[in-house]
JSON list of C-alpha atoms in Angstrom, two decimals:
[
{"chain": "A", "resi": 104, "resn": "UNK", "atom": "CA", "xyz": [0.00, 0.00, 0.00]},
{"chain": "A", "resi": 105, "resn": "UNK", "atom": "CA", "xyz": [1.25, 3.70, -0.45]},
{"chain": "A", "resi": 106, "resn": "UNK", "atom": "CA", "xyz": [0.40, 5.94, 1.98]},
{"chain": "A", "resi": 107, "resn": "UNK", "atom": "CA", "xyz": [-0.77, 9.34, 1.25]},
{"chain": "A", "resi": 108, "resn": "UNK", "atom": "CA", "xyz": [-0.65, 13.10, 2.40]},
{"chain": "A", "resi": 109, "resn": "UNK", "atom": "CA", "xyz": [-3.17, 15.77, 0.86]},
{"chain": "A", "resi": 110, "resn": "UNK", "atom": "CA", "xyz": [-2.37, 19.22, 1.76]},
{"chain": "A", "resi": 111, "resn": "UNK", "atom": "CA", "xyz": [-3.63, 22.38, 0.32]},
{"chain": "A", "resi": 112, "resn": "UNK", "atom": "CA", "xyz": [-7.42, 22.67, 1.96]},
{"chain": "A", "resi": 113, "resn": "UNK", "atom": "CA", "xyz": [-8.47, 25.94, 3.68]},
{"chain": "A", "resi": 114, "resn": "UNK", "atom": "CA", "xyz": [-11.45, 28.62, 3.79]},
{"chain": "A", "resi": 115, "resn": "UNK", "atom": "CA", "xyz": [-12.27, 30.85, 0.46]},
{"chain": "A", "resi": 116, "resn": "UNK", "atom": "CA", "xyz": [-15.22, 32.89, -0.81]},
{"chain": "A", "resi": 117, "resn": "UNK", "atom": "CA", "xyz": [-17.87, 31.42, -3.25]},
{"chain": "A", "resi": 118, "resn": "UNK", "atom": "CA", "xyz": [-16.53, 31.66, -7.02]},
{"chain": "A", "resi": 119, "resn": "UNK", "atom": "CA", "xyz": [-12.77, 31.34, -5.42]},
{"chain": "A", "resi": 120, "resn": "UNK", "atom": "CA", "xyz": [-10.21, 28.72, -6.10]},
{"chain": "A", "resi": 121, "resn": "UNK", "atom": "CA", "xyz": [-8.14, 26.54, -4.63]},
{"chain": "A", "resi": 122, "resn": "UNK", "atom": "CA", "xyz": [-5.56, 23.47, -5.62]},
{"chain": "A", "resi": 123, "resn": "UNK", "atom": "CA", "xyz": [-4.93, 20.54, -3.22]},
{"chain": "A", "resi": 124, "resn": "UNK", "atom": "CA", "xyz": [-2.21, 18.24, -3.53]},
{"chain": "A", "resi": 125, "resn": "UNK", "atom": "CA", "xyz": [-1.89, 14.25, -2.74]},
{"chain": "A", "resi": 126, "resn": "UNK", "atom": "CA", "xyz": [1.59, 13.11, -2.41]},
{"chain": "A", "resi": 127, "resn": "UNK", "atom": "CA", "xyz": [3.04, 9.57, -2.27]},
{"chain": "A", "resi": 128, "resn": "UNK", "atom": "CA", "xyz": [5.12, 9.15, 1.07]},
{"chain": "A", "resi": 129, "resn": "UNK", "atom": "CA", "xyz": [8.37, 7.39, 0.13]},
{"chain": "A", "resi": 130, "resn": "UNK", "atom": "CA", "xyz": [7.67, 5.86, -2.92]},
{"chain": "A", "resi": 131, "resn": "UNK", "atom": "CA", "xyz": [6.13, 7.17, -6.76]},
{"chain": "A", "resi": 132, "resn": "UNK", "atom": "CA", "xyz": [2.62, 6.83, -8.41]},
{"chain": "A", "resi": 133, "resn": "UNK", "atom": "CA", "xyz": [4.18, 4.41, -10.69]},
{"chain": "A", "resi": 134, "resn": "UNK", "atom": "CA", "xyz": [1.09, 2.07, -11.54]},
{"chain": "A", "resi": 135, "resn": "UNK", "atom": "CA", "xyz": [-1.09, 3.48, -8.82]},
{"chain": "A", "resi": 136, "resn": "UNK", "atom": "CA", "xyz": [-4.76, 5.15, -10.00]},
{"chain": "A", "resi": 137, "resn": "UNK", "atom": "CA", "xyz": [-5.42, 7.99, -8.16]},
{"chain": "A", "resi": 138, "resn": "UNK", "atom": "CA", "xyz": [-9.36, 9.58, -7.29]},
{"chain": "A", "resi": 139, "resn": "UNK", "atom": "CA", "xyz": [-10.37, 12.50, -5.17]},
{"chain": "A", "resi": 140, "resn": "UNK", "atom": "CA", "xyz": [-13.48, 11.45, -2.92]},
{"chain": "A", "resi": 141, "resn": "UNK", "atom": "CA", "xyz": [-15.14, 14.01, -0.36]},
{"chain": "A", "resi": 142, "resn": "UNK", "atom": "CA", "xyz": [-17.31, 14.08, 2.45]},
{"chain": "A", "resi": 143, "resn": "UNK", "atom": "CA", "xyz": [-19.49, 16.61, 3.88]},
{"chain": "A", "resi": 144, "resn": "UNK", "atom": "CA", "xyz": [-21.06, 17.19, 7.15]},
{"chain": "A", "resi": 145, "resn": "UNK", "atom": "CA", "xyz": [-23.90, 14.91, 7.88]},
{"chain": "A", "resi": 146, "resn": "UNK", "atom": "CA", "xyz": [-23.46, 13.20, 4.31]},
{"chain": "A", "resi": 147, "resn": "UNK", "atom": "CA", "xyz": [-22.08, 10.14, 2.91]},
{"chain": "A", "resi": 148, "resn": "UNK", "atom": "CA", "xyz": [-18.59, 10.20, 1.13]},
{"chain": "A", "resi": 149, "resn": "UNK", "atom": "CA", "xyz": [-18.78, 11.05, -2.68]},
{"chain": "A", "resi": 150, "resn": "UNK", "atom": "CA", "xyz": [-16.39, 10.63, -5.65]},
{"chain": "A", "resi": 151, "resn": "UNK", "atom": "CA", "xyz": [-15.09, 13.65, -7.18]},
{"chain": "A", "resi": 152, "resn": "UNK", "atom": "CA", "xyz": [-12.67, 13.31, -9.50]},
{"chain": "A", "resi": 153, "resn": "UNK", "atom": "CA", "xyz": [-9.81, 10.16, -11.00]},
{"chain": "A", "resi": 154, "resn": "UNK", "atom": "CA", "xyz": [-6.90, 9.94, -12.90]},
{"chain": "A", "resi": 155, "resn": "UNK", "atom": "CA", "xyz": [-5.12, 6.89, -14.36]},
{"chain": "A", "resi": 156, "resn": "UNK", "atom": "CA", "xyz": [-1.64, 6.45, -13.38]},
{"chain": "A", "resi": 157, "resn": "UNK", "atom": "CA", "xyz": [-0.25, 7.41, -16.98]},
{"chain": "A", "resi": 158, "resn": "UNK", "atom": "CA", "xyz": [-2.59, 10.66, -17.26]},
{"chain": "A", "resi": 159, "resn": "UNK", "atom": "CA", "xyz": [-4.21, 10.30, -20.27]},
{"chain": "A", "resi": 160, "resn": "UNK", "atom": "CA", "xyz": [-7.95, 9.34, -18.89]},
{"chain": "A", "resi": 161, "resn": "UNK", "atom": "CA", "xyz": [-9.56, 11.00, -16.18]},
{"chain": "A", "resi": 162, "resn": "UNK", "atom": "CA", "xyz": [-13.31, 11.45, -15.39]},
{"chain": "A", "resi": 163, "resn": "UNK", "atom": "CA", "xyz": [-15.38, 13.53, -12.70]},
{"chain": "A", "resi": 164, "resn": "UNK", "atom": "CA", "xyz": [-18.38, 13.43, -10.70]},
{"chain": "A", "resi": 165, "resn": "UNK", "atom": "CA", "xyz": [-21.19, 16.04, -12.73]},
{"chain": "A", "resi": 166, "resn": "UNK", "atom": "CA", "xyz": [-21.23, 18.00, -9.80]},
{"chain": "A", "resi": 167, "resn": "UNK", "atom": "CA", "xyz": [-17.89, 19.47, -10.65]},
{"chain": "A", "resi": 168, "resn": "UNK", "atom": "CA", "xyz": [-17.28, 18.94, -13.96]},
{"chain": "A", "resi": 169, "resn": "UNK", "atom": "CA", "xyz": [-16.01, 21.84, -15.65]},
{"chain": "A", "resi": 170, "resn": "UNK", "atom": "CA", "xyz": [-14.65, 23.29, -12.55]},
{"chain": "A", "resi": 171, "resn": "UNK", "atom": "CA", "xyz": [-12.02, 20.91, -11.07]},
{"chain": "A", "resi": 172, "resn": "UNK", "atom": "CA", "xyz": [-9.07, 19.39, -12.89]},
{"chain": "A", "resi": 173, "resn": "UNK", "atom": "CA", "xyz": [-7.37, 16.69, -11.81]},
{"chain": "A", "resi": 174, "resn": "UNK", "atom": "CA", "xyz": [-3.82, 16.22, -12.92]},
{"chain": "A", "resi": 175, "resn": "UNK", "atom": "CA", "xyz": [-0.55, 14.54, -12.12]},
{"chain": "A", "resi": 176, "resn": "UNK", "atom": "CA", "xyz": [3.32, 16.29, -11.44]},
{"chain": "A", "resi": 177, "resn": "UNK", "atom": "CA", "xyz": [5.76, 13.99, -11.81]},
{"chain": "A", "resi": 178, "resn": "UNK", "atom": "CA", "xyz": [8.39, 16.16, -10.69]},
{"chain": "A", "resi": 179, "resn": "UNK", "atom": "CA", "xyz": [6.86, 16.28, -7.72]},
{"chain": "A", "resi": 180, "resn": "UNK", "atom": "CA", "xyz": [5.23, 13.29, -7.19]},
{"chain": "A", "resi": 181, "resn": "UNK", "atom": "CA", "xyz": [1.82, 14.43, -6.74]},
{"chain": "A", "resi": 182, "resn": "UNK", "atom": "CA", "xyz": [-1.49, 14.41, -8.18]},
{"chain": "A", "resi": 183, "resn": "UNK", "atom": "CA", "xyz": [-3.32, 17.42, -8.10]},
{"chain": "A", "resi": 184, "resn": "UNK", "atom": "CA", "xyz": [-6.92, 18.74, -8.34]},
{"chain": "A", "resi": 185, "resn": "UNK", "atom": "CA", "xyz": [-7.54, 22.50, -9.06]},
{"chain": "A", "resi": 186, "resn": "UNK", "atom": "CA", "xyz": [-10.85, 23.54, -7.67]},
{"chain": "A", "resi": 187, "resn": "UNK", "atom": "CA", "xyz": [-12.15, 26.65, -9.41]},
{"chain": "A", "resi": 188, "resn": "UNK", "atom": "CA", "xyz": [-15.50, 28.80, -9.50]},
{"chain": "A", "resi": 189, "resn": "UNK", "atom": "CA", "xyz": [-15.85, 27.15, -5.78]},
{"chain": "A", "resi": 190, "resn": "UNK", "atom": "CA", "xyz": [-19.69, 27.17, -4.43]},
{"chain": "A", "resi": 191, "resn": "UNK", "atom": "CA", "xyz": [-20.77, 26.81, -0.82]},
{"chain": "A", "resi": 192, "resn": "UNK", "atom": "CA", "xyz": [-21.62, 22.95, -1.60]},
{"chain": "A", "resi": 193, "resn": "UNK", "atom": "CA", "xyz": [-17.91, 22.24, -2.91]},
{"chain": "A", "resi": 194, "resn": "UNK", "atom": "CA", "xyz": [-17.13, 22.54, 1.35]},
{"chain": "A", "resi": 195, "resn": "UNK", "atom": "CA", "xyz": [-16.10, 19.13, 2.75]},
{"chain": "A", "resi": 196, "resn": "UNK", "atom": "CA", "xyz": [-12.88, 17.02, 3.76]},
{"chain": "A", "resi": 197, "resn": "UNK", "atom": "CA", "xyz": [-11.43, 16.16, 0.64]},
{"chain": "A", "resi": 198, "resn": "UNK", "atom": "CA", "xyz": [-9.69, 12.57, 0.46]},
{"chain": "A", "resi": 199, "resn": "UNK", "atom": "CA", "xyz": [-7.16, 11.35, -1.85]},
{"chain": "A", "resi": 200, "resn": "UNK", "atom": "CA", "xyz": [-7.44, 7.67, -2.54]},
{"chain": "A", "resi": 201, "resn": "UNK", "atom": "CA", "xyz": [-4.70, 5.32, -4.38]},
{"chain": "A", "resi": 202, "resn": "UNK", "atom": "CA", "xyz": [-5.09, 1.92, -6.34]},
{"chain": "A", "resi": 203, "resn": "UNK", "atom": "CA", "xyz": [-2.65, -0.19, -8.09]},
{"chain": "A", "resi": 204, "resn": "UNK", "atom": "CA", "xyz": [-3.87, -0.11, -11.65]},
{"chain": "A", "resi": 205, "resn": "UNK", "atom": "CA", "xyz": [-4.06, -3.28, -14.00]},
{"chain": "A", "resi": 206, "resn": "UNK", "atom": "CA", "xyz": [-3.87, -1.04, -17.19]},
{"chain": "A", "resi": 207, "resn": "UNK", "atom": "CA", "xyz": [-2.29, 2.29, -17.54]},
{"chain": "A", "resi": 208, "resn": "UNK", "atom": "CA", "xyz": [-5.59, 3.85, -18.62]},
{"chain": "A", "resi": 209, "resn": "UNK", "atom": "CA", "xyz": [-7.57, 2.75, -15.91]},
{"chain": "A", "resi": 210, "resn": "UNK", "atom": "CA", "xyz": [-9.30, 5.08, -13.38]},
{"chain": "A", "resi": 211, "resn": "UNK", "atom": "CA", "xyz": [-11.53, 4.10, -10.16]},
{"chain": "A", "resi": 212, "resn": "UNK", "atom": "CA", "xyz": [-14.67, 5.73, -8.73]},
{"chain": "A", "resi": 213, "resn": "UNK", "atom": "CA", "xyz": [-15.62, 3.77, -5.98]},
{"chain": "A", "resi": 214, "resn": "UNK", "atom": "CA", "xyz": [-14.94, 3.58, -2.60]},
{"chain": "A", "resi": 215, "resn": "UNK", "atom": "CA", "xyz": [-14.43, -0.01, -2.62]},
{"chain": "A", "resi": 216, "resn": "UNK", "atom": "CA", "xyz": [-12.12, -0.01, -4.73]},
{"chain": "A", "resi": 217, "resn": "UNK", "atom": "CA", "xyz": [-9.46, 1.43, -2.88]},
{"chain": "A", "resi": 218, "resn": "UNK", "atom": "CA", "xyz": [-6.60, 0.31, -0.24]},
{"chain": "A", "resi": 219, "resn": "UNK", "atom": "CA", "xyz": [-4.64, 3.66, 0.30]},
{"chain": "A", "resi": 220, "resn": "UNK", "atom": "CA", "xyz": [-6.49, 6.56, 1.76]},
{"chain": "A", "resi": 221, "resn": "UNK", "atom": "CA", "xyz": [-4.67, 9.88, 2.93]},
{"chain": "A", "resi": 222, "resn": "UNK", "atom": "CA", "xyz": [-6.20, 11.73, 5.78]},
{"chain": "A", "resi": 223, "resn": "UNK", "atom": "CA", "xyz": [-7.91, 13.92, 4.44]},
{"chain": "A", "resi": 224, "resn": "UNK", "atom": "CA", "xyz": [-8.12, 18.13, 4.17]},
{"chain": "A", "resi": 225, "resn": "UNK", "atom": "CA", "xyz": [-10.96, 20.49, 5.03]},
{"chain": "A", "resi": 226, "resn": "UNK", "atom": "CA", "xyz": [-12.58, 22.26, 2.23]},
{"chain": "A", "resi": 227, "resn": "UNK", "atom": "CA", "xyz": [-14.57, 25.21, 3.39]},
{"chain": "A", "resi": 228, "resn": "UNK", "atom": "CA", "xyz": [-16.61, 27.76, 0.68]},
{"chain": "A", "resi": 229, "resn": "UNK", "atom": "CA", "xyz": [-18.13, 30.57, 2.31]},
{"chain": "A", "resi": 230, "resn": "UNK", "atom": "CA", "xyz": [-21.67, 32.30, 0.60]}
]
C-alpha cells in the first residue's frame, strides 16, 4: 500500500479557487490510479474526480465537472486537483485515494475499490 498526504485545503469565498495536492510518502505513483473522494457534514462520502496512473484518462463526478481538474506532477510526485468557481456545496474534507492499476488507462470511482487513503483536508466555501 502507499500511503498518502493531501495538503492544500483551507477557507475561500464562493466563485474562489483553490488546488490541493496528494503526495506519495516514500515511494512514486508508478502504476497506482489515483481519485479525489469528499465528504461533507452529515453526508455520505462522494467521488469527485480520478486519474489513471499514466494521465491520459480522467473522469469527474457532474457535480464538478467543468470546474475541477485533476492532474498529475511527476516532478513532484503528486497528483493534483484545481478547484475553481468554488460554491458553498464544494465545502467538505477532501480525500485522496490510491489503487494499483491493472492497465495504464484505468481510473476508479468507488470507494471499494481502494486500499490507500490519505487523511484527508478540510474544504470550506463561504456564501
Amino acid at each position: 500500500q502507499v500511503q498518502l498526504v493531501e495538503s492544500g485545503g483551507g477557507l475561500v469565498q464562493a466563485g474562489g479557487s483553490l488546488r490541493l495536492s496528494c503526495a506519495a510518502s516514500g515511494r512514486t505513483f508508478s502504476n497506482y490510479a489515483v481519485s479525489w473522494f469528499r465528504q461533507a457534514p452529515g453526508k455520505e462520502r462522494e467521488f469527485v474526480a480520478a486519474i489513471s496512473w499514466s494521465g491520459g484518462s480522467t473522469y469527474y463526478a457532474e457535480s464538478v465537472e467543468g470546474r475541477f481538474i485533476i492532474s498529475r506532477d511527476n516532478a513532484k510526485n503528486t497528483r493534483d486537483l484545481q478547484m475553481n468557481s468554488l460554491k458553498p456545496e464544494d465545502t467538505a474534507v477532501y480525500y485522496c485515494a490510491a489503487k494499483r492499476a491493472s492497465f495504464s488507462h484505468s481510473y476508479y470511482y468507488k470507494e471499494a475499490d481502494f486500499g490507500s487513503w490519505g487523511q484527508g483536508t478540510q474544504v470550506t466555501v463561504s456564501s
